[in-house]
Short mmCIF file of C-alpha atoms in Angstrom, two decimals:
data_model
loop_
_atom_site.label_atom_id
_atom_site.label_comp_id
_atom_site.label_asym_id
_atom_site.label_seq_id
_atom_site.Cartn_x
_atom_site.Cartn_y
_atom_site.Cartn_z
CA MET A 1 -42.57 -0.28 50.97
CA ILE A 2 -46.07 0.97 51.51
CA ALA A 3 -43.81 4.22 53.33
CA ARG A 4 -41.94 4.52 49.45
CA ALA A 5 -44.89 4.96 47.81
CA PRO A 6 -46.19 8.32 48.63
CA GLY A 7 -42.55 9.55 48.07
CA ARG A 8 -42.36 8.45 44.71
CA ILE A 9 -45.64 9.31 43.98
CA ARG A 10 -44.41 12.99 44.65
CA ALA A 11 -41.39 12.45 42.56
CA GLY A 12 -43.42 11.45 39.38
CA TRP A 13 -45.10 14.46 40.04
CA ARG A 14 -42.36 16.35 39.76
CA ALA A 15 -40.71 14.72 37.51
CA PHE A 16 -44.28 15.33 35.10
CA ARG A 17 -45.01 19.28 36.21
CA GLY A 18 -41.07 19.95 34.98
CA TRP A 19 -42.18 17.44 31.80
CA ARG A 20 -45.26 19.96 31.39
CA ARG A 21 -43.51 23.35 31.73
CA HIS A 22 -41.39 22.98 29.07
CA ARG A 23 -44.13 22.48 26.42
CA PRO A 24 -47.41 23.97 25.68
CA PHE A 25 -49.41 20.90 27.59
CA GLY A 26 -52.99 22.95 27.78
CA ALA A 27 -52.95 23.46 24.12
CA GLY A 28 -53.17 19.57 23.48
CA MET A 29 -55.21 18.99 26.00
CA PHE A 30 -57.69 21.34 24.09
CA LEU A 31 -56.97 19.89 20.76
CA LEU A 32 -57.26 16.43 21.81
CA PRO A 33 -60.90 16.48 22.55
CA ALA A 34 -61.28 18.99 19.08
CA SER A 35 -59.67 15.90 17.11
CA VAL A 36 -62.50 13.56 18.29
CA VAL A 37 -65.27 15.72 18.58
CA ILE A 38 -64.55 16.71 14.57
CA GLY A 39 -63.52 13.60 13.59
CA LEU A 40 -65.74 10.90 14.98
CA PRO A 41 -69.35 11.94 14.48
CA PRO A 42 -69.63 11.09 10.88
CA TYR A 43 -68.72 7.87 11.54
CA ALA A 44 -70.58 7.19 14.68
CA SER A 45 -74.35 5.97 15.50
CA PHE A 46 -76.35 6.56 17.99
CA ARG A 47 -79.46 4.59 19.51
CA LEU A 48 -82.57 5.99 20.69
CA GLY A 49 -84.85 3.61 21.66
CA ASP A 50 -85.33 1.41 18.95
CA LEU A 51 -84.12 4.44 16.06
CA VAL A 52 -80.73 3.97 15.23
CA LEU A 53 -78.81 7.08 13.77
CA SER A 54 -75.76 6.86 11.95
CA LEU A 55 -74.25 10.72 10.56
CA ARG A 56 -73.32 9.69 6.91
CA THR A 57 -71.99 13.13 5.32
CA LEU A 58 -70.01 14.09 2.32
CA GLY A 59 -67.41 16.00 4.98
CA GLY A 60 -66.45 12.22 6.56
CA VAL A 61 -63.53 11.87 4.67
CA SER A 62 -62.77 16.14 5.30
CA ALA A 63 -63.61 15.67 8.83
CA LEU A 64 -61.39 12.33 9.41
CA LEU A 65 -58.52 14.30 7.66
CA ILE A 66 -59.09 17.54 9.95
CA GLY A 67 -59.33 15.43 13.50
CA ALA A 68 -55.82 13.40 11.95
CA LEU A 69 -54.29 16.90 11.52
CA LEU A 70 -55.51 17.92 15.07
CA LEU A 71 -54.28 14.90 16.58
CA ILE A 72 -50.86 15.44 15.16
CA CYS A 73 -50.79 19.17 15.98
CA ALA A 74 -51.82 17.95 19.67
CA VAL A 75 -49.06 15.20 19.78
CA SER A 76 -46.31 17.70 18.17
CA LEU A 77 -47.27 19.71 20.77
CA TRP A 78 -46.28 17.87 23.55
CA PHE A 79 -42.89 16.02 22.28
CA ARG A 80 -41.91 18.29 19.62
CA PRO A 81 -42.78 21.92 21.17
CA GLN A 82 -40.03 23.60 19.14
CA TYR A 83 -42.80 23.11 16.68
CA ARG A 84 -45.34 25.24 18.07
CA VAL A 85 -46.24 27.89 16.15
CA ALA A 86 -46.57 25.80 12.99
CA ALA A 87 -48.66 23.30 15.01
CA GLY A 88 -50.62 26.30 16.71
CA VAL A 89 -51.26 28.24 12.68
CA THR A 90 -52.19 24.76 11.42
CA ALA A 91 -54.52 24.12 14.47
CA LEU A 92 -56.18 27.71 13.50
CA LEU A 93 -56.75 27.14 10.38
CA VAL A 94 -58.00 23.50 9.84
CA SER A 95 -60.29 24.59 12.81
CA LEU A 96 -61.82 27.69 10.90
CA ALA A 97 -62.26 25.18 7.84
CA ALA A 98 -64.32 22.53 9.54
CA LEU A 99 -67.14 24.61 10.22
CA VAL A 100 -67.46 24.64 6.15
CA THR A 101 -66.86 20.95 5.69
CA SER A 102 -67.40 18.63 9.06
CA ASN A 103 -70.39 19.57 9.99
CA LEU A 104 -69.69 22.49 11.29
CA GLY A 105 -66.53 22.20 12.66
CA GLY A 106 -68.30 19.16 15.62
CA PHE A 107 -71.30 21.22 16.06
CA LEU A 108 -69.09 24.17 16.81
CA VAL A 109 -67.42 22.54 19.83
CA GLY A 110 -64.73 21.19 17.88
CA THR A 111 -64.13 24.62 15.53
CA VAL A 112 -64.12 26.33 19.46
CA LEU A 113 -61.74 23.73 21.22
CA GLY A 114 -59.05 23.94 18.38
CA LEU A 115 -59.17 27.78 17.95
CA ILE A 116 -58.59 27.68 21.59
CA GLY A 117 -55.73 25.32 22.31
CA GLY A 118 -54.13 27.25 18.70
CA ALA A 119 -54.52 30.25 20.37
CA LEU A 120 -52.90 28.94 23.58
CA ALA A 121 -49.95 27.02 21.06
CA LEU A 122 -48.80 30.48 19.78
CA ALA A 123 -49.18 32.10 23.12
CA TRP A 124 -46.77 29.87 24.45
CA ALA A 125 -43.28 30.64 25.39
CA PRO A 126 -40.52 28.52 27.19
CA PRO A 127 -39.40 29.06 30.76
CA ALA A 128 -37.18 32.64 30.80
CA THR A 129 -33.55 31.82 29.41
CA GLY A 130 -32.08 33.11 32.60
CA GLU A 131 -33.38 30.27 34.45
CA ARG A 132 -32.09 27.35 31.55
CA ASP A 133 -28.70 29.04 31.99
CA ARG A 134 -28.95 29.36 35.77
CA ASP A 135 -29.47 25.31 36.04
CA ARG A 136 -26.81 24.48 33.21
CA GLU A 137 -24.39 26.48 35.11
CA ASP A 138 -25.12 24.38 38.70
CA GLY A 139 -24.27 21.20 36.27
CA PRO A 140 -21.03 18.99 36.64
CA GLY A 141 -20.02 20.61 32.76
CA SER A 142 -19.94 24.38 34.31
CA ALA A 143 -16.56 24.65 34.19
CA GLN A 144 -15.97 23.24 30.90
CA THR A 145 -18.54 25.64 29.60
CA ARG A 146 -16.65 28.64 30.86
CA ALA A 147 -13.32 27.84 29.61
CA ALA A 148 -14.60 26.78 26.37
CA GLY A 149 -16.24 30.68 26.34
CA ILE A 150 -12.99 31.57 27.46
CA THR A 151 -11.15 30.15 24.71
CA ILE A 152 -13.20 31.32 22.16
CA LEU A 153 -12.67 34.58 22.79
CA LEU A 154 -8.88 34.19 22.82
CA VAL A 155 -10.11 33.49 19.13
CA LEU A 156 -12.13 36.24 18.08
CA ALA A 157 -9.72 38.52 20.04
CA LEU A 158 -7.28 37.26 17.32
CA ALA A 159 -10.02 37.51 14.56
CA VAL A 160 -10.07 41.46 14.95
CA GLY A 161 -6.34 42.07 15.98
CA SER A 162 -7.02 43.07 19.35
CA ALA A 163 -5.71 42.12 22.21
CA VAL A 164 -6.14 39.14 24.35
CA ALA A 165 -8.27 38.90 26.72
CA SER A 166 -10.53 35.98 28.66
CA SER A 167 -13.66 36.61 30.06
CA ALA A 168 -16.86 34.54 31.00
CA GLY A 169 -18.56 33.21 27.68
CA THR A 170 -20.07 36.35 26.02
CA THR A 171 -19.26 36.50 22.56
CA ALA A 172 -19.49 38.20 19.38
CA ALA A 173 -18.43 37.12 15.96
CA PRO A 174 -15.91 39.88 14.40
CA ALA A 175 -17.71 42.69 12.59
CA GLY A 176 -16.81 43.38 8.93
CA ARG A 177 -15.46 40.13 8.50
CA VAL A 178 -17.21 37.40 7.04
CA TRP A 179 -17.55 33.89 8.96
CA VAL A 180 -19.73 30.64 8.52
CA LEU A 181 -21.28 28.58 10.16
CA THR A 182 -22.23 24.95 9.51
CA ALA A 183 -24.77 22.87 11.67
CA SER A 184 -26.97 19.58 11.48
CA VAL A 185 -29.75 21.25 12.82
CA LEU A 186 -30.19 25.35 13.99
CA GLN A 187 -33.42 26.61 16.13
CA LEU A 188 -34.08 30.39 15.88
CA THR A 189 -36.47 31.26 18.62
CA GLY A 190 -38.17 34.39 19.16
CA LEU A 191 -37.23 35.33 15.60
CA ARG A 192 -37.63 38.33 14.09
CA TYR A 193 -36.74 39.44 10.07
CA HIS A 194 -36.15 43.01 10.14
CA GLY A 195 -35.02 43.30 6.21
CA VAL A 196 -32.57 44.09 3.91
CA SER A 197 -30.34 46.14 5.45
CA THR A 198 -26.49 47.54 4.48
CA THR A 199 -22.98 46.57 6.83
CA ARG A 200 -19.50 46.93 5.35
CA VAL A 201 -17.23 43.97 4.79
CA GLY A 202 -13.28 44.84 4.09
CA GLY A 203 -14.52 48.28 3.89
CA VAL A 204 -16.96 47.79 0.78
CA PRO A 205 -20.94 48.11 1.45
CA VAL A 206 -22.86 45.17 1.22
CA GLU A 207 -26.58 44.10 1.32
CA VAL A 208 -27.47 41.83 4.15
CA LEU A 209 -30.28 40.14 5.82
CA ARG A 210 -31.08 41.07 9.26
CA PHE A 211 -32.54 39.18 11.88
CA THR A 212 -33.21 39.18 15.56
CA ALA A 213 -33.69 36.32 17.92
CA SER A 214 -34.45 35.48 21.47
CA ARG A 215 -32.08 32.30 21.47
CA ILE A 216 -30.92 29.91 18.89
CA ASP A 217 -29.34 26.89 19.61
CA ILE A 218 -26.81 24.98 17.28
CA THR A 219 -26.23 21.45 16.68
CA SER A 220 -22.71 19.75 15.99
CA LEU A 221 -21.37 23.36 15.35
CA VAL A 222 -18.78 24.32 13.10
CA GLN A 223 -17.55 27.77 12.44
CA THR A 224 -15.09 29.32 10.34
CA SER A 225 -13.46 32.60 9.81
CA GLU A 226 -10.77 34.39 7.85
CA LEU A 227 -8.11 36.18 10.98
CA VAL A 228 -6.34 39.14 9.93
CA ASP A 229 -3.55 37.41 8.96
CA GLY A 230 -4.64 35.06 6.77
CA HIS A 231 -4.98 32.43 8.75
CA LEU A 232 -7.77 30.61 8.89
CA GLY A 233 -10.08 29.61 12.35
CA ARG A 234 -12.36 26.90 13.21
CA ILE A 235 -14.20 26.40 16.15
CA THR A 236 -15.42 22.84 16.23
CA ALA A 237 -18.35 21.22 18.66
CA PRO A 238 -18.45 17.82 19.18
CA PRO A 239 -21.06 16.10 17.22
CA GLY A 240 -24.49 16.24 17.97
CA SER A 241 -23.70 18.07 21.12
CA VAL A 242 -25.96 21.45 20.74
CA SER A 243 -24.31 25.30 21.40
CA THR A 244 -26.49 28.37 22.82
CA ALA A 245 -26.13 32.02 21.62
CA THR A 246 -28.69 34.16 23.56
CA GLY A 247 -29.00 37.76 23.99
CA HIS A 248 -31.70 40.82 24.74
CA PRO A 249 -32.28 40.07 21.62
CA VAL A 250 -29.50 38.29 19.30
CA GLU A 251 -28.75 40.63 16.31
CA LEU A 252 -27.38 38.70 13.07
CA LEU A 253 -26.20 39.97 10.03
CA THR A 254 -26.58 37.34 7.25
CA LEU A 255 -25.14 37.36 3.25
CA ARG A 256 -27.19 33.38 2.55
CA LEU A 257 -28.66 30.88 4.89
CA LYS A 258 -29.22 27.47 2.87
CA GLY A 259 -30.82 24.27 4.63
CA THR A 260 -33.83 22.64 4.91
CA LEU A 261 -36.69 23.73 6.41
CA SER A 262 -38.76 21.52 8.74
CA VAL A 263 -42.33 21.83 9.41
CA LEU A 264 -43.78 20.10 12.02
CA GLY A 265 -40.53 17.33 12.15
CA LEU A 266 -42.69 15.72 8.76
CA ILE A 267 -41.76 17.78 6.20
CA GLY A 268 -38.20 19.40 4.69
CA LEU A 269 -38.33 22.55 2.25
CA PRO A 270 -35.44 23.18 0.69
CA VAL A 271 -34.54 27.22 1.34
CA ASP A 272 -31.74 29.38 0.04
CA PHE A 273 -31.83 33.26 1.35
CA THR A 274 -29.76 36.25 0.39
CA PRO A 275 -30.41 39.66 0.16
CA ASP A 276 -31.58 38.71 -3.45
CA ARG A 277 -34.07 36.08 -2.24
CA PRO A 278 -35.45 36.99 1.05
CA PRO A 279 -37.74 35.06 3.00
CA PRO A 280 -41.28 35.58 2.31
CA LEU A 281 -42.36 35.11 5.78
CA VAL A 282 -40.94 34.45 8.53
CA LEU A 283 -42.23 32.83 11.66
CA PRO A 284 -41.62 33.45 15.21
CA SER A 285 -39.60 29.55 15.75
CA LEU A 286 -38.03 27.85 12.63
CA THR A 287 -35.90 24.79 12.79
CA PHE A 288 -33.14 24.48 9.84
CA THR A 289 -31.41 20.95 9.21
CA ASP A 290 -28.11 20.66 7.18
CA VAL A 291 -27.88 24.52 7.32
CA THR A 292 -25.26 26.67 6.26
CA VAL A 293 -24.98 30.17 6.79
CA VAL A 294 -22.54 32.65 5.99
CA ASN A 295 -22.65 35.84 8.00
CA THR A 296 -21.01 39.38 8.73
CA GLU A 297 -21.86 39.77 12.35
CA LEU A 298 -23.13 38.02 15.36
CA ASN A 299 -23.92 41.32 17.89
CA HIS A 300 -25.72 41.33 21.50
CA ALA A 301 -24.85 37.62 21.97
CA ARG A 302 -23.56 35.30 24.48
CA LEU A 303 -22.22 32.04 22.95
CA THR A 304 -21.51 28.95 24.92
CA ILE A 305 -20.16 25.94 23.22
CA PRO A 306 -19.31 22.77 25.19
CA ALA A 307 -15.97 20.98 24.58
CA ALA A 308 -15.27 23.48 22.29
CA LYS A 309 -12.38 22.53 19.80
CA ILE A 310 -10.45 25.52 18.35
CA THR A 311 -8.10 24.84 15.48
CA ILE A 312 -5.99 28.11 13.49
CA THR A 313 -4.22 26.74 10.19
#
């Protein structure tokens, strides 16, 4: 039993390292003490011999609020790393606000720790996509994933009227045709907004929103598009499954993006972006829920849909 203990410790340490590697762990380690240093002093007492010093200032409520926000940001970075950009920006702003509202930001120490933690959160990036893809390909579902990719290629080939071809997963939506994507969760990583562009749909020029992203994660994907002969093609993933689109980068031309923008996983903001109502600000990572996206093109993408179901009506 004793001999097995070191092995269990090593296995536990490896599991912890793997968990830590996929989130901005160091940023949370800075924000956690920052929340204590800023939030605690207005409510603390110090004893010097027979003399008791208590700090009672008007900044007590502000300090408590800022400390709580920094604590929430730290926990979010550890357990919801997909919201790291929003958490990092929030940490930077409240750390600076603490300078004027809470004992000079916890006597400067709390502000410095908060700024370092927020900067680390914004600078952190998930492991390379290639490593994730290799890990998935080594798993038992790799054959099913490849089969789904080949099937998707066949349907998309029909949509553009080209010859049917089987390949190993590199797909793109048919150019110049409108297709609709619905999902329970849509997460965009490495996102950039390039403004309003012009493309052609059915030979007619239309304005679209142009985005690029390094990775797109789609939960409970349902994709529909009109085929050349008037039929309707539909690709459905199992409920709760996560489909991915990766590229260097993925280019997405969008007519409309409608859904609920998730802020730190706590607040939902309804949005409806179109070329007439473009997004005012786009962060490098965004998550939407109950989303509907009307697209015209998806370029430079490797689309993987587990256990996809294809129907043509």
